[in-house]
Amino acid sequence: MRAVVVGAGEVGSSIAASLADSHEVVVVDVDGDRVDRLTFDIDVLAIEGDGTALETLEEADVAAADIVVASTDGDETNLAVCGTVKTLSEAFTIARVKRTAYLDTWQQTQGAFGVDFMVCSDLLTAQAIVRVVGLPTARDVDPFAGGQVQMAEFRVPEGSPLAAQTVREADRFEGLTFAAVLRDDEIEMARGETVISPGDKLVVIGSPESVQAFAAALVREPAGDVSDVVVVGGGEIGFLTAQLLERRGFAPRLVEQDAARARVVAEALPGTTVLSHDATDLDFLEREHVGEADVVIAALDNDETNLLVALLARSLGAGRTVAVVDEGSYVDLFEAVDVDVAVNPREVTAEEITRFTREERAENVAIIESDLAEVLEIEIDEKSVLRDRPISEAVADLPASVVVGAITRAGERITPRGDTVVRAGDHVVVFVRTEDIERVTAAL
Amino acid sequence: MSRAGTRRGLVRALRVEWRASVSLVGTVVKWLAVALLFPFAIALADGRGVAAIGGTIFVAVGLGYALERLDPDPDLGVREGFLMVALTWGAVSVVGALPYVIAGQGTVALPVNALFESMSGFTTTGATVMGDISLVAHAPAVMMWRQETQWLGGMGIVVLAVAILPELSVGGAQLMDAEAPGPGIQKLTPRIAETARALWKAYIGITALEVVALYALHLGGLAPNMGLYNAVAHGFSTMATGGFSPEARSIEAFSAAVQWLVVPFMVAAGTNFALFWHVMNGNPERLWRDAEFRFYLGVLGVLAALASLLLFTDPSILVHPDVGPIAGNLESSLRHGVFQVVSIVTTTGYASMDFNDWNSAAQFLLLLGMFIGGSAGSTGGAVKIVRWYVIGKSLRRELFVTVHPEAVRPVRLGGRTIDESAIRGIYAFTLLYLVCFLLGAAFLLVDASLFGRGISTFEAMSAVAATLGNVGPGFGVVGPMGSYDGFSVASKLVMVVLMWIGRLEILPVLVLLTGAYWRS
């Protein structure tokens, strides 16, 4: 497959890098230095030029491209790139935007701006945060099969009732499949005899209700419903997070230092209490009882400040802390110093774009633990090894790392058992190690 | 520099093209003659009042042309607009007073009384100085003119002028803003003349509906004395929230069915007419979604329930000599409670009974009601319900911010947030309104005391609240069946000014008194 990436900023270059392994990639950027650097860093063809200009796109040969990703920093530029590409080529166009107004327009009018798929990184990040808030102790939650199935990653806390149990003992949740146990950055497939210990991360796949029930069983005293949420930072991510929380019935508090921006946020969010102050001021945090919050979300522009805010909130006694981390390599570091969940916008964006660059028929993807494994949703066709066979027989033809987590047939959810027979047209949600993905997608 | 030099300097420094304003006032006065044709037709049919109305038509046309010649090509700026609006209301009131003077009948023939009656009419106040209100003492044509002045003033003379005069289309939005009740106008259509026409169409439509409904009651036998003349006369003054009636006993003179029917029309008159425009354009849900409208209905409901309860339980008015049983009678106490509260809060000023006979608690509720007023963009006067709503919300915000000093909490009206500067404007207006009220009451009391006509504090306060708020009747001597004739000339002139500034919401008039307005 041939892919053209316009705009080689942080997101653009990371997409180019992840595609370069298995595809032909052309990168276009206006910055000559950046183009030079890319040429040496990764195995792509880098072209200097304006991605909205016809001659640049012709030079990049978009007519032969299968996919074009517009990921410059300018929303309008990205839309113009996609619109121009459509005049030259049949390629699938992906645009990255910041303003949610464009996303709304695109969603309401099929194919507006010549964009086939639109990715709003800030909104994706906000959605990822809000999914995590909804499930106590969850680190990552992704919906599959139109929301019928959820994939969730949990960390087992100290003193959890499930600690020291085997997977077979813990597996008592109707409709829930244990996919894997992550221990010291190693993936262990969930076998019946695997013993769960504190600090482990568990990946489960199942119905939203069963995931909810599992989340409650994981902690000794179910904390009850999360009600008090504090969002620190009124930037686009913080704003969208508060907005999504409002829509889910929360009445969040949002702290934004800049008075003018705080006013804008307060005007747009009637259900949110907006406070205009420096969120690293300990007196202020105490006065506003931030320590009594169930969840504190640090969504400022600066990673270091986010870390500081999360740690301050933790020291005051906040229930859980979520931090936005721009620098991907900090994610583990943050979680090592007691930030419960670190969300990386670029990882979230890459995950979303990867959905459409998968060569095979994967319809939905979640990336586990910085690309150690993936959860895929695949529609079974006539050639699949799973078709018309019980799962217990079919797995022999698949790598050992594959777990069939859930099946939906005509919108109905089926809990997979060894004797379940998969038919053509079924959607299966599978857990796969990253190194086996090519083989698995080919076989299914 | 010599004194003469200073004065010349001042004249040269005048930055207001007053000729342009006066010229446009002339145009409006000229067109007033068209409005006078309706009572003129009645006069011709009836035979009485032909000279009074005909003479006024003659003066209106002549004066209008004369003023228009001051500036053949008027060009309105922001400042000229304020002057034009303020002068227009003064000029039409003066010309509108002529029929009473020329007819020469009763107390209202005295020039100061005629001006009071005319200003009270155009500003939709409904305070009267007529001693003998009847079609016997006064010509039906003059009495109909009295009703029609209210109707013209209700939706606004300047709004009407913007709707029909093409030369006002450019500065029209600002002119309407200066005249229209409430903070700011809502442009409904791209062209301001279209908006003005839409508002007048809604106004004419609902007025016609009321006239038809009242006359239908008459034809159905439920309202013996509500003939066509009375139906039109009351249609004019209900939809304008005016309050004049050709009957001396106001709405008390009519059956219970008429009183119940008038209530929803008074409520409609106190509603933002832009909402009716939306309803007529097929968006009836806009009415119920409007925060001001819901608050307005809520205030009316609570006050009406309280007043009805007070009437129902008050043993001192078990049976009223004029209107029969009240206390203990559910229909009658509910009817009078609801009617009177709606009449006062919308600043209509009709009376279904003499509320001077109510107990002091119920009377005080009505005095409070005089300060509430109708919705923004309605024909009602006083402070306007939307301002109280915003003040209430911003005070609640103050309390919240006291506990959370860093909180940023915009004040919302429905789905929209309100600018901090707009809130400041609302506080300033309301405070100014209360200052005018207190100073006016003080003037009336001092004046009355110096010239030996003792009036009570409550009477003076109610008289000022009723004229400044364009309500009409107050309490005691100025009660619904009483008259303002007992005041001195000075007090009457002060109340004329109160009605004038009350209708234009003080600021467009007060700004003319500042030096900065006249200088560059």
Short mmCIF file of C-alpha atoms in Angstrom, two decimals, chain B residues 89 100 115-127 146-154 240 242 244 499:
data_model
loop_
_atom_site.label_atom_id
_atom_site.label_comp_id
_atom_site.label_asym_id
_atom_site.label_seq_id
_atom_site.Cartn_x
_atom_site.Cartn_y
_atom_site.Cartn_z
CA TRP B 89 -42.89 61.47 22.37
CA TYR B 100 -59.30 67.68 24.77
CA LEU B 115 -51.18 67.35 28.33
CA PHE B 116 -51.28 64.99 31.34
CA GLU B 117 -54.10 62.96 29.78
CA SER B 118 -52.38 62.86 26.39
CA MET B 119 -48.98 61.88 27.83
CA SER B 120 -50.71 59.30 30.02
CA GLY B 121 -52.35 57.95 26.86
CA PHE B 122 -49.32 57.72 24.59
CA THR B 123 -47.08 56.33 27.33
CA THR B 124 -49.78 53.69 28.02
CA THR B 125 -49.95 54.79 31.63
CA GLY B 126 -53.69 55.17 31.97
CA ALA B 127 -53.63 57.71 34.79
CA ARG B 146 -58.03 58.74 24.16
CA GLN B 147 -58.10 54.95 23.65
CA GLU B 148 -56.25 55.12 20.36
CA THR B 149 -53.35 57.18 21.79
CA GLN B 150 -52.68 54.22 24.05
CA TRP B 151 -52.68 51.77 21.19
CA LEU B 152 -50.28 53.92 19.15
CA GLY B 153 -47.93 54.29 22.10
CA GLY B 154 -48.09 50.60 23.04
CA ALA B 240 -51.11 48.50 24.78
CA GLY B 242 -52.74 51.15 28.70
CA PHE B 244 -57.93 53.81 29.85
CA MET B 499 -44.42 59.11 32.45
#
